[in-house]
Amino acid sequence: MSAVAGAGAAIGPALGGLLARYLKRLLVSAFLLWIPNGSLQAVFSQFTIDTFNWKPALIGLMFSIMGIQDIISQGLIMPKLLKKRSDAQIAILGMASEMIGYSLIAASALFSFYPLFIAGMFIFGFGDSIFGPSFNGMVSKAADASEQGRIQGGSQSIQSLARIIGPIIGGQIYVTLGHAAPAVMGIFLIAAAILVLNKGIFEAIYARE
């Protein structure tokens, strides 16, 4: 979390006041979301082997299908969403979708029922594919043109940190607490991320007023 605070401190003096706090909350909410994402990526293959006895070919096929889904979501669905919803609304929709996905993944581990896992991964993948562009849009619109590089760089650094921390935590709780533990962690962390993001949005509205 020190990296989040550091990035927030770096942009704070430049943007000042409520807008700086809004950006800090955006970064914190994204950090909370990226941790379980990194965890899921780390344990995905082992999870399917341990829980469903999947073979490498089937695991690879699942990754390929999710890649295609990502292209469809960002290329076809995202433009339509942007016409009807704001970046913040799309981001929260993505986060809620990821929570549902994690819930189904956790249930699939508890019941050893792979259709729940497949459904959860598709819903999670949809949420993840629309969150990224909407989050970047919110960060970009909240900053002056002169600060774009610094803020986007800080965002990428925080994402990289989460991708390091997530697999470490996910692997440990997978072994010690059970196969469903990383997904359950995702549910709670994204719930916290939504609360943080909502507070940031309210602060941004207040700042405009």
JSON list of C-alpha atoms in Angstrom, two decimals:
[
{"chain": "A", "resi": 1, "resn": "MET", "atom": "CA", "xyz": [0.00, 0.00, 0.00]},
{"chain": "A", "resi": 2, "resn": "SER", "atom": "CA", "xyz": [3.01, 2.32, 0.37]},
{"chain": "A", "resi": 3, "resn": "ALA", "atom": "CA", "xyz": [3.30, 2.43, -3.41]},
{"chain": "A", "resi": 4, "resn": "VAL", "atom": "CA", "xyz": [-0.32, 3.61, -3.62]},
{"chain": "A", "resi": 5, "resn": "ALA", "atom": "CA", "xyz": [0.35, 6.30, -1.05]},
{"chain": "A", "resi": 6, "resn": "GLY", "atom": "CA", "xyz": [3.51, 7.32, -2.86]},
{"chain": "A", "resi": 7, "resn": "ALA", "atom": "CA", "xyz": [1.77, 7.63, -6.20]},
{"chain": "A", "resi": 8, "resn": "GLY", "atom": "CA", "xyz": [-1.02, 9.61, -4.57]},
{"chain": "A", "resi": 9, "resn": "ALA", "atom": "CA", "xyz": [1.53, 11.89, -2.91]},
{"chain": "A", "resi": 10, "resn": "ALA", "atom": "CA", "xyz": [3.22, 12.48, -6.24]},
{"chain": "A", "resi": 11, "resn": "ILE", "atom": "CA", "xyz": [0.07, 13.65, -7.97]},
{"chain": "A", "resi": 12, "resn": "GLY", "atom": "CA", "xyz": [-1.37, 15.43, -4.94]},
{"chain": "A", "resi": 13, "resn": "PRO", "atom": "CA", "xyz": [0.68, 18.67, -5.10]},
{"chain": "A", "resi": 14, "resn": "ALA", "atom": "CA", "xyz": [0.10, 19.00, -8.83]},
{"chain": "A", "resi": 15, "resn": "LEU", "atom": "CA", "xyz": [-3.66, 18.63, -8.76]},
{"chain": "A", "resi": 16, "resn": "GLY", "atom": "CA", "xyz": [-4.46, 19.63, -5.22]},
{"chain": "A", "resi": 17, "resn": "GLY", "atom": "CA", "xyz": [-7.45, 19.33, -2.92]},
{"chain": "A", "resi": 18, "resn": "LEU", "atom": "CA", "xyz": [-10.47, 17.22, -3.65]},
{"chain": "A", "resi": 19, "resn": "LEU", "atom": "CA", "xyz": [-9.33, 16.22, -7.13]},
{"chain": "A", "resi": 20, "resn": "ALA", "atom": "CA", "xyz": [-6.13, 14.74, -5.70]},
{"chain": "A", "resi": 21, "resn": "ARG", "atom": "CA", "xyz": [-8.12, 12.76, -3.15]},
{"chain": "A", "resi": 22, "resn": "TYR", "atom": "CA", "xyz": [-10.39, 11.54, -5.95]},
{"chain": "A", "resi": 23, "resn": "LEU", "atom": "CA", "xyz": [-7.39, 10.25, -7.89]},
{"chain": "A", "resi": 24, "resn": "LYS", "atom": "CA", "xyz": [-5.96, 8.59, -4.80]},
{"chain": "A", "resi": 25, "resn": "ARG", "atom": "CA", "xyz": [-9.24, 6.75, -4.27]},
{"chain": "A", "resi": 26, "resn": "LEU", "atom": "CA", "xyz": [-9.26, 5.65, -7.90]},
{"chain": "A", "resi": 27, "resn": "LEU", "atom": "CA", "xyz": [-5.78, 4.21, -7.51]},
{"chain": "A", "resi": 28, "resn": "VAL", "atom": "CA", "xyz": [-6.59, 2.50, -4.21]},
{"chain": "A", "resi": 29, "resn": "SER", "atom": "CA", "xyz": [-9.77, 0.94, -5.61]},
{"chain": "A", "resi": 30, "resn": "ALA", "atom": "CA", "xyz": [-7.88, -0.36, -8.64]},
{"chain": "A", "resi": 31, "resn": "PHE", "atom": "CA", "xyz": [-5.11, -1.72, -6.41]},
{"chain": "A", "resi": 32, "resn": "LEU", "atom": "CA", "xyz": [-7.67, -3.66, -4.37]},
{"chain": "A", "resi": 33, "resn": "LEU", "atom": "CA", "xyz": [-9.11, -5.11, -7.56]},
{"chain": "A", "resi": 34, "resn": "TRP", "atom": "CA", "xyz": [-5.79, -5.98, -9.19]},
{"chain": "A", "resi": 35, "resn": "ILE", "atom": "CA", "xyz": [-4.54, -8.00, -6.19]},
{"chain": "A", "resi": 36, "resn": "PRO", "atom": "CA", "xyz": [-7.12, -10.82, -6.53]},
{"chain": "A", "resi": 37, "resn": "ASN", "atom": "CA", "xyz": [-6.81, -10.61, -10.33]},
{"chain": "A", "resi": 38, "resn": "GLY", "atom": "CA", "xyz": [-3.13, -11.41, -10.04]},
{"chain": "A", "resi": 39, "resn": "SER", "atom": "CA", "xyz": [-3.95, -14.15, -7.55]},
{"chain": "A", "resi": 40, "resn": "LEU", "atom": "CA", "xyz": [-6.46, -15.78, -9.90]},
{"chain": "A", "resi": 41, "resn": "GLN", "atom": "CA", "xyz": [-4.03, -15.77, -12.81]},
{"chain": "A", "resi": 42, "resn": "ALA", "atom": "CA", "xyz": [-1.39, -17.43, -10.64]},
{"chain": "A", "resi": 43, "resn": "VAL", "atom": "CA", "xyz": [-3.56, -20.29, -9.38]},
{"chain": "A", "resi": 44, "resn": "PHE", "atom": "CA", "xyz": [-5.85, -20.74, -12.39]},
{"chain": "A", "resi": 45, "resn": "SER", "atom": "CA", "xyz": [-4.11, -23.75, -13.91]},
{"chain": "A", "resi": 46, "resn": "GLN", "atom": "CA", "xyz": [-3.45, -25.50, -10.60]},
{"chain": "A", "resi": 47, "resn": "PHE", "atom": "CA", "xyz": [-7.03, -24.82, -9.50]},
{"chain": "A", "resi": 48, "resn": "THR", "atom": "CA", "xyz": [-8.50, -26.56, -12.56]},
{"chain": "A", "resi": 49, "resn": "ILE", "atom": "CA", "xyz": [-6.12, -29.50, -12.20]},
{"chain": "A", "resi": 50, "resn": "ASP", "atom": "CA", "xyz": [-6.76, -29.99, -8.48]},
{"chain": "A", "resi": 51, "resn": "THR", "atom": "CA", "xyz": [-10.51, -29.35, -8.57]},
{"chain": "A", "resi": 52, "resn": "PHE", "atom": "CA", "xyz": [-11.65, -30.74, -11.93]},
{"chain": "A", "resi": 53, "resn": "ASN", "atom": "CA", "xyz": [-8.67, -32.82, -13.08]},
{"chain": "A", "resi": 54, "resn": "TRP", "atom": "CA", "xyz": [-8.44, -30.80, -16.28]},
{"chain": "A", "resi": 55, "resn": "LYS", "atom": "CA", "xyz": [-5.69, -31.55, -18.79]},
{"chain": "A", "resi": 56, "resn": "PRO", "atom": "CA", "xyz": [-3.30, -28.93, -20.27]},
{"chain": "A", "resi": 57, "resn": "ALA", "atom": "CA", "xyz": [-5.14, -28.88, -23.62]},
{"chain": "A", "resi": 58, "resn": "LEU", "atom": "CA", "xyz": [-8.43, -27.97, -21.94]},
{"chain": "A", "resi": 59, "resn": "ILE", "atom": "CA", "xyz": [-6.77, -25.33, -19.78]},
{"chain": "A", "resi": 60, "resn": "GLY", "atom": "CA", "xyz": [-5.16, -23.78, -22.86]},
{"chain": "A", "resi": 61, "resn": "LEU", "atom": "CA", "xyz": [-8.50, -23.79, -24.69]},
{"chain": "A", "resi": 62, "resn": "MET", "atom": "CA", "xyz": [-10.10, -21.94, -21.78]},
{"chain": "A", "resi": 63, "resn": "PHE", "atom": "CA", "xyz": [-7.41, -19.26, -21.93]},
{"chain": "A", "resi": 64, "resn": "SER", "atom": "CA", "xyz": [-7.92, -18.90, -25.69]},
{"chain": "A", "resi": 65, "resn": "ILE", "atom": "CA", "xyz": [-11.69, -18.55, -25.36]},
{"chain": "A", "resi": 66, "resn": "MET", "atom": "CA", "xyz": [-11.26, -15.88, -22.69]},
{"chain": "A", "resi": 67, "resn": "GLY", "atom": "CA", "xyz": [-8.88, -14.01, -24.97]},
{"chain": "A", "resi": 68, "resn": "ILE", "atom": "CA", "xyz": [-11.51, -14.00, -27.70]},
{"chain": "A", "resi": 69, "resn": "GLN", "atom": "CA", "xyz": [-14.10, -12.84, -25.19]},
{"chain": "A", "resi": 70, "resn": "ASP", "atom": "CA", "xyz": [-11.83, -9.96, -24.18]},
{"chain": "A", "resi": 71, "resn": "ILE", "atom": "CA", "xyz": [-11.58, -8.82, -27.81]},
{"chain": "A", "resi": 72, "resn": "ILE", "atom": "CA", "xyz": [-15.35, -8.99, -28.25]},
{"chain": "A", "resi": 73, "resn": "SER", "atom": "CA", "xyz": [-16.04, -7.15, -24.99]},
{"chain": "A", "resi": 74, "resn": "GLN", "atom": "CA", "xyz": [-13.65, -4.29, -25.69]},
{"chain": "A", "resi": 75, "resn": "GLY", "atom": "CA", "xyz": [-14.27, -4.08, -29.42]},
{"chain": "A", "resi": 76, "resn": "LEU", "atom": "CA", "xyz": [-18.03, -4.51, -29.60]},
{"chain": "A", "resi": 77, "resn": "ILE", "atom": "CA", "xyz": [-19.66, -4.19, -26.18]},
{"chain": "A", "resi": 78, "resn": "MET", "atom": "CA", "xyz": [-17.54, -1.41, -24.67]},
{"chain": "A", "resi": 79, "resn": "PRO", "atom": "CA", "xyz": [-18.32, 1.20, -27.39]},
{"chain": "A", "resi": 80, "resn": "LYS", "atom": "CA", "xyz": [-22.04, 0.58, -26.91]},
{"chain": "A", "resi": 81, "resn": "LEU", "atom": "CA", "xyz": [-21.74, 0.92, -23.13]},
{"chain": "A", "resi": 82, "resn": "LEU", "atom": "CA", "xyz": [-19.88, 4.22, -23.51]},
{"chain": "A", "resi": 83, "resn": "LYS", "atom": "CA", "xyz": [-22.82, 5.66, -25.43]},
{"chain": "A", "resi": 84, "resn": "LYS", "atom": "CA", "xyz": [-25.23, 4.93, -22.58]},
{"chain": "A", "resi": 85, "resn": "ARG", "atom": "CA", "xyz": [-23.13, 4.95, -19.40]},
{"chain": "A", "resi": 86, "resn": "SER", "atom": "CA", "xyz": [-20.36, 7.01, -17.83]},
{"chain": "A", "resi": 87, "resn": "ASP", "atom": "CA", "xyz": [-16.87, 5.65, -17.21]},
{"chain": "A", "resi": 88, "resn": "ALA", "atom": "CA", "xyz": [-17.66, 5.38, -13.50]},
{"chain": "A", "resi": 89, "resn": "GLN", "atom": "CA", "xyz": [-20.85, 3.41, -14.11]},
{"chain": "A", "resi": 90, "resn": "ILE", "atom": "CA", "xyz": [-19.04, 1.04, -16.47]},
{"chain": "A", "resi": 91, "resn": "ALA", "atom": "CA", "xyz": [-16.20, 0.58, -13.97]},
{"chain": "A", "resi": 92, "resn": "ILE", "atom": "CA", "xyz": [-18.63, -0.34, -11.19]},
{"chain": "A", "resi": 93, "resn": "LEU", "atom": "CA", "xyz": [-20.46, -2.69, -13.57]},
{"chain": "A", "resi": 94, "resn": "GLY", "atom": "CA", "xyz": [-17.15, -4.36, -14.31]},
{"chain": "A", "resi": 95, "resn": "MET", "atom": "CA", "xyz": [-16.28, -4.66, -10.63]},
{"chain": "A", "resi": 96, "resn": "ALA", "atom": "CA", "xyz": [-19.71, -6.10, -9.80]},
{"chain": "A", "resi": 97, "resn": "SER", "atom": "CA", "xyz": [-19.31, -8.60, -12.64]},
{"chain": "A", "resi": 98, "resn": "GLU", "atom": "CA", "xyz": [-15.95, -9.67, -11.24]},
{"chain": "A", "resi": 99, "resn": "MET", "atom": "CA", "xyz": [-17.51, -10.17, -7.81]},
{"chain": "A", "resi": 100, "resn": "ILE", "atom": "CA", "xyz": [-20.18, -12.42, -9.32]},
{"chain": "A", "resi": 101, "resn": "GLY", "atom": "CA", "xyz": [-17.49, -14.28, -11.22]},
{"chain": "A", "resi": 102, "resn": "TYR", "atom": "CA", "xyz": [-15.46, -14.84, -8.07]},
{"chain": "A", "resi": 103, "resn": "SER", "atom": "CA", "xyz": [-18.58, -16.06, -6.26]},
{"chain": "A", "resi": 104, "resn": "LEU", "atom": "CA", "xyz": [-19.24, -18.67, -8.94]},
{"chain": "A", "resi": 105, "resn": "ILE", "atom": "CA", "xyz": [-15.60, -19.74, -8.99]},
{"chain": "A", "resi": 106, "resn": "ALA", "atom": "CA", "xyz": [-15.64, -20.19, -5.21]},
{"chain": "A", "resi": 107, "resn": "ALA", "atom": "CA", "xyz": [-18.88, -22.19, -5.47]},
{"chain": "A", "resi": 108, "resn": "SER", "atom": "CA", "xyz": [-17.36, -24.39, -8.18]},
{"chain": "A", "resi": 109, "resn": "ALA", "atom": "CA", "xyz": [-14.54, -25.27, -5.79]},
{"chain": "A", "resi": 110, "resn": "LEU", "atom": "CA", "xyz": [-16.91, -26.07, -2.95]},
{"chain": "A", "resi": 111, "resn": "PHE", "atom": "CA", "xyz": [-19.15, -28.27, -5.10]},
{"chain": "A", "resi": 112, "resn": "SER", "atom": "CA", "xyz": [-16.49, -29.50, -7.57]},
{"chain": "A", "resi": 113, "resn": "PHE", "atom": "CA", "xyz": [-18.86, -28.49, -10.38]},
{"chain": "A", "resi": 114, "resn": "TYR", "atom": "CA", "xyz": [-16.98, -27.18, -13.41]},
{"chain": "A", "resi": 115, "resn": "PRO", "atom": "CA", "xyz": [-19.96, -25.49, -15.19]},
{"chain": "A", "resi": 116, "resn": "LEU", "atom": "CA", "xyz": [-20.02, -22.98, -12.33]},
{"chain": "A", "resi": 117, "resn": "PHE", "atom": "CA", "xyz": [-16.33, -22.34, -12.89]},
{"chain": "A", "resi": 118, "resn": "ILE", "atom": "CA", "xyz": [-16.78, -21.78, -16.61]},
{"chain": "A", "resi": 119, "resn": "ALA", "atom": "CA", "xyz": [-19.69, -19.41, -16.05]},
{"chain": "A", "resi": 120, "resn": "GLY", "atom": "CA", "xyz": [-17.70, -17.58, -13.36]},
{"chain": "A", "resi": 121, "resn": "MET", "atom": "CA", "xyz": [-14.68, -17.15, -15.62]},
{"chain": "A", "resi": 122, "resn": "PHE", "atom": "CA", "xyz": [-16.78, -15.73, -18.45]},
{"chain": "A", "resi": 123, "resn": "ILE", "atom": "CA", "xyz": [-18.52, -13.25, -16.14]},
{"chain": "A", "resi": 124, "resn": "PHE", "atom": "CA", "xyz": [-15.19, -12.36, -14.51]},
{"chain": "A", "resi": 125, "resn": "GLY", "atom": "CA", "xyz": [-13.57, -11.93, -17.92]},
{"chain": "A", "resi": 126, "resn": "PHE", "atom": "CA", "xyz": [-16.34, -9.59, -19.05]},
{"chain": "A", "resi": 127, "resn": "GLY", "atom": "CA", "xyz": [-15.96, -7.46, -15.93]},
{"chain": "A", "resi": 128, "resn": "ASP", "atom": "CA", "xyz": [-12.20, -7.33, -16.23]},
{"chain": "A", "resi": 129, "resn": "SER", "atom": "CA", "xyz": [-12.34, -6.35, -19.90]},
{"chain": "A", "resi": 130, "resn": "ILE", "atom": "CA", "xyz": [-14.61, -3.35, -19.33]},
{"chain": "A", "resi": 131, "resn": "PHE", "atom": "CA", "xyz": [-13.06, -2.18, -16.07]},
{"chain": "A", "resi": 132, "resn": "GLY", "atom": "CA", "xyz": [-9.63, -1.43, -17.52]},
{"chain": "A", "resi": 133, "resn": "PRO", "atom": "CA", "xyz": [-10.68, 1.03, -20.25]},
{"chain": "A", "resi": 134, "resn": "SER", "atom": "CA", "xyz": [-13.23, 2.78, -18.02]},
{"chain": "A", "resi": 135, "resn": "PHE", "atom": "CA", "xyz": [-10.71, 3.12, -15.18]},
{"chain": "A", "resi": 136, "resn": "ASN", "atom": "CA", "xyz": [-8.11, 4.58, -17.54]},
{"chain": "A", "resi": 137, "resn": "GLY", "atom": "CA", "xyz": [-10.74, 6.97, -18.84]},
{"chain": "A", "resi": 138, "resn": "MET", "atom": "CA", "xyz": [-11.58, 8.20, -15.34]},
{"chain": "A", "resi": 139, "resn": "VAL", "atom": "CA", "xyz": [-7.93, 8.70, -14.47]},
{"chain": "A", "resi": 140, "resn": "SER", "atom": "CA", "xyz": [-7.24, 10.50, -17.75]},
{"chain": "A", "resi": 141, "resn": "LYS", "atom": "CA", "xyz": [-10.22, 12.85, -17.44]},
{"chain": "A", "resi": 142, "resn": "ALA", "atom": "CA", "xyz": [-9.35, 13.73, -13.85]},
{"chain": "A", "resi": 143, "resn": "ALA", "atom": "CA", "xyz": [-5.87, 15.01, -14.72]},
{"chain": "A", "resi": 144, "resn": "ASP", "atom": "CA", "xyz": [-4.52, 17.96, -16.66]},
{"chain": "A", "resi": 145, "resn": "ALA", "atom": "CA", "xyz": [-2.80, 17.24, -19.95]},
{"chain": "A", "resi": 146, "resn": "SER", "atom": "CA", "xyz": [0.58, 18.10, -18.40]},
{"chain": "A", "resi": 147, "resn": "GLU", "atom": "CA", "xyz": [0.09, 15.44, -15.70]},
{"chain": "A", "resi": 148, "resn": "GLN", "atom": "CA", "xyz": [-1.10, 12.57, -17.90]},
{"chain": "A", "resi": 149, "resn": "GLY", "atom": "CA", "xyz": [2.26, 10.84, -18.16]},
{"chain": "A", "resi": 150, "resn": "ARG", "atom": "CA", "xyz": [3.00, 10.99, -14.45]},
{"chain": "A", "resi": 151, "resn": "ILE", "atom": "CA", "xyz": [-0.42, 9.74, -13.40]},
{"chain": "A", "resi": 152, "resn": "GLN", "atom": "CA", "xyz": [-0.63, 6.95, -15.98]},
{"chain": "A", "resi": 153, "resn": "GLY", "atom": "CA", "xyz": [2.88, 5.89, -15.00]},
{"chain": "A", "resi": 154, "resn": "GLY", "atom": "CA", "xyz": [1.87, 5.79, -11.34]},
{"chain": "A", "resi": 155, "resn": "SER", "atom": "CA", "xyz": [-1.17, 3.72, -12.24]},
{"chain": "A", "resi": 156, "resn": "GLN", "atom": "CA", "xyz": [0.96, 1.22, -14.16]},
{"chain": "A", "resi": 157, "resn": "SER", "atom": "CA", "xyz": [3.40, 0.98, -11.23]},
{"chain": "A", "resi": 158, "resn": "ILE", "atom": "CA", "xyz": [0.57, 0.21, -8.83]},
{"chain": "A", "resi": 159, "resn": "GLN", "atom": "CA", "xyz": [-0.81, -2.42, -11.19]},
{"chain": "A", "resi": 160, "resn": "SER", "atom": "CA", "xyz": [2.62, -4.04, -11.44]},
{"chain": "A", "resi": 161, "resn": "LEU", "atom": "CA", "xyz": [2.91, -4.08, -7.64]},
{"chain": "A", "resi": 162, "resn": "ALA", "atom": "CA", "xyz": [-0.51, -5.72, -7.33]},
{"chain": "A", "resi": 163, "resn": "ARG", "atom": "CA", "xyz": [0.50, -8.34, -9.91]},
{"chain": "A", "resi": 164, "resn": "ILE", "atom": "CA", "xyz": [3.48, -9.18, -7.69]},
{"chain": "A", "resi": 165, "resn": "ILE", "atom": "CA", "xyz": [1.62, -9.23, -4.38]},
{"chain": "A", "resi": 166, "resn": "GLY", "atom": "CA", "xyz": [-1.49, -11.01, -5.70]},
{"chain": "A", "resi": 167, "resn": "PRO", "atom": "CA", "xyz": [0.18, -14.28, -6.76]},
{"chain": "A", "resi": 168, "resn": "ILE", "atom": "CA", "xyz": [2.12, -14.48, -3.50]},
{"chain": "A", "resi": 169, "resn": "ILE", "atom": "CA", "xyz": [-0.99, -14.05, -1.36]},
{"chain": "A", "resi": 170, "resn": "GLY", "atom": "CA", "xyz": [-3.14, -16.20, -3.63]},
{"chain": "A", "resi": 171, "resn": "GLY", "atom": "CA", "xyz": [-0.69, -19.08, -3.66]},
{"chain": "A", "resi": 172, "resn": "GLN", "atom": "CA", "xyz": [-0.33, -19.04, 0.11]},
{"chain": "A", "resi": 173, "resn": "ILE", "atom": "CA", "xyz": [-4.04, -18.99, 0.93]},
{"chain": "A", "resi": 174, "resn": "TYR", "atom": "CA", "xyz": [-4.75, -21.55, -1.81]},
{"chain": "A", "resi": 175, "resn": "VAL", "atom": "CA", "xyz": [-2.45, -23.99, -0.04]},
{"chain": "A", "resi": 176, "resn": "THR", "atom": "CA", "xyz": [-3.37, -23.14, 3.55]},
{"chain": "A", "resi": 177, "resn": "LEU", "atom": "CA", "xyz": [-7.08, -22.26, 3.37]},
{"chain": "A", "resi": 178, "resn": "GLY", "atom": "CA", "xyz": [-8.36, -24.25, 0.40]},
{"chain": "A", "resi": 179, "resn": "HIS", "atom": "CA", "xyz": [-9.05, -23.98, -3.30]},
{"chain": "A", "resi": 180, "resn": "ALA", "atom": "CA", "xyz": [-11.88, -21.45, -2.90]},
{"chain": "A", "resi": 181, "resn": "ALA", "atom": "CA", "xyz": [-9.83, -19.04, -0.77]},
{"chain": "A", "resi": 182, "resn": "PRO", "atom": "CA", "xyz": [-8.38, -16.82, -3.56]},
{"chain": "A", "resi": 183, "resn": "ALA", "atom": "CA", "xyz": [-11.84, -16.30, -5.06]},
{"chain": "A", "resi": 184, "resn": "VAL", "atom": "CA", "xyz": [-13.33, -15.50, -1.65]},
{"chain": "A", "resi": 185, "resn": "MET", "atom": "CA", "xyz": [-10.53, -12.98, -1.13]},
{"chain": "A", "resi": 186, "resn": "GLY", "atom": "CA", "xyz": [-11.52, -11.42, -4.46]},
{"chain": "A", "resi": 187, "resn": "ILE", "atom": "CA", "xyz": [-15.13, -11.00, -3.35]},
{"chain": "A", "resi": 188, "resn": "PHE", "atom": "CA", "xyz": [-14.16, -9.07, -0.22]},
{"chain": "A", "resi": 189, "resn": "LEU", "atom": "CA", "xyz": [-11.43, -6.95, -1.80]},
{"chain": "A", "resi": 190, "resn": "ILE", "atom": "CA", "xyz": [-13.60, -5.89, -4.73]},
{"chain": "A", "resi": 191, "resn": "ALA", "atom": "CA", "xyz": [-16.46, -5.06, -2.36]},
{"chain": "A", "resi": 192, "resn": "ALA", "atom": "CA", "xyz": [-14.04, -2.77, -0.54]},
{"chain": "A", "resi": 193, "resn": "ALA", "atom": "CA", "xyz": [-12.84, -1.36, -3.89]},
{"chain": "A", "resi": 194, "resn": "ILE", "atom": "CA", "xyz": [-16.40, -0.45, -4.89]},
{"chain": "A", "resi": 195, "resn": "LEU", "atom": "CA", "xyz": [-16.89, 1.41, -1.62]},
{"chain": "A", "resi": 196, "resn": "VAL", "atom": "CA", "xyz": [-13.64, 3.33, -2.10]},
{"chain": "A", "resi": 197, "resn": "LEU", "atom": "CA", "xyz": [-14.48, 4.17, -5.71]},
{"chain": "A", "resi": 198, "resn": "ASN", "atom": "CA", "xyz": [-17.98, 5.35, -4.84]},
{"chain": "A", "resi": 199, "resn": "LYS", "atom": "CA", "xyz": [-16.58, 7.68, -2.21]},
{"chain": "A", "resi": 200, "resn": "GLY", "atom": "CA", "xyz": [-14.12, 9.03, -4.75]},
{"chain": "A", "resi": 201, "resn": "ILE", "atom": "CA", "xyz": [-16.92, 9.64, -7.24]},
{"chain": "A", "resi": 202, "resn": "PHE", "atom": "CA", "xyz": [-18.95, 11.57, -4.67]},
{"chain": "A", "resi": 203, "resn": "GLU", "atom": "CA", "xyz": [-15.89, 13.66, -3.85]},
{"chain": "A", "resi": 204, "resn": "ALA", "atom": "CA", "xyz": [-15.35, 14.39, -7.55]},
{"chain": "A", "resi": 205, "resn": "ILE", "atom": "CA", "xyz": [-18.97, 15.54, -7.92]},
{"chain": "A", "resi": 206, "resn": "TYR", "atom": "CA", "xyz": [-18.53, 17.78, -4.90]},
{"chain": "A", "resi": 207, "resn": "ALA", "atom": "CA", "xyz": [-15.31, 19.18, -6.35]},
{"chain": "A", "resi": 208, "resn": "ARG", "atom": "CA", "xyz": [-17.07, 20.18, -9.59]},
{"chain": "A", "resi": 209, "resn": "GLU", "atom": "CA", "xyz": [-19.72, 22.00, -7.60]}
]
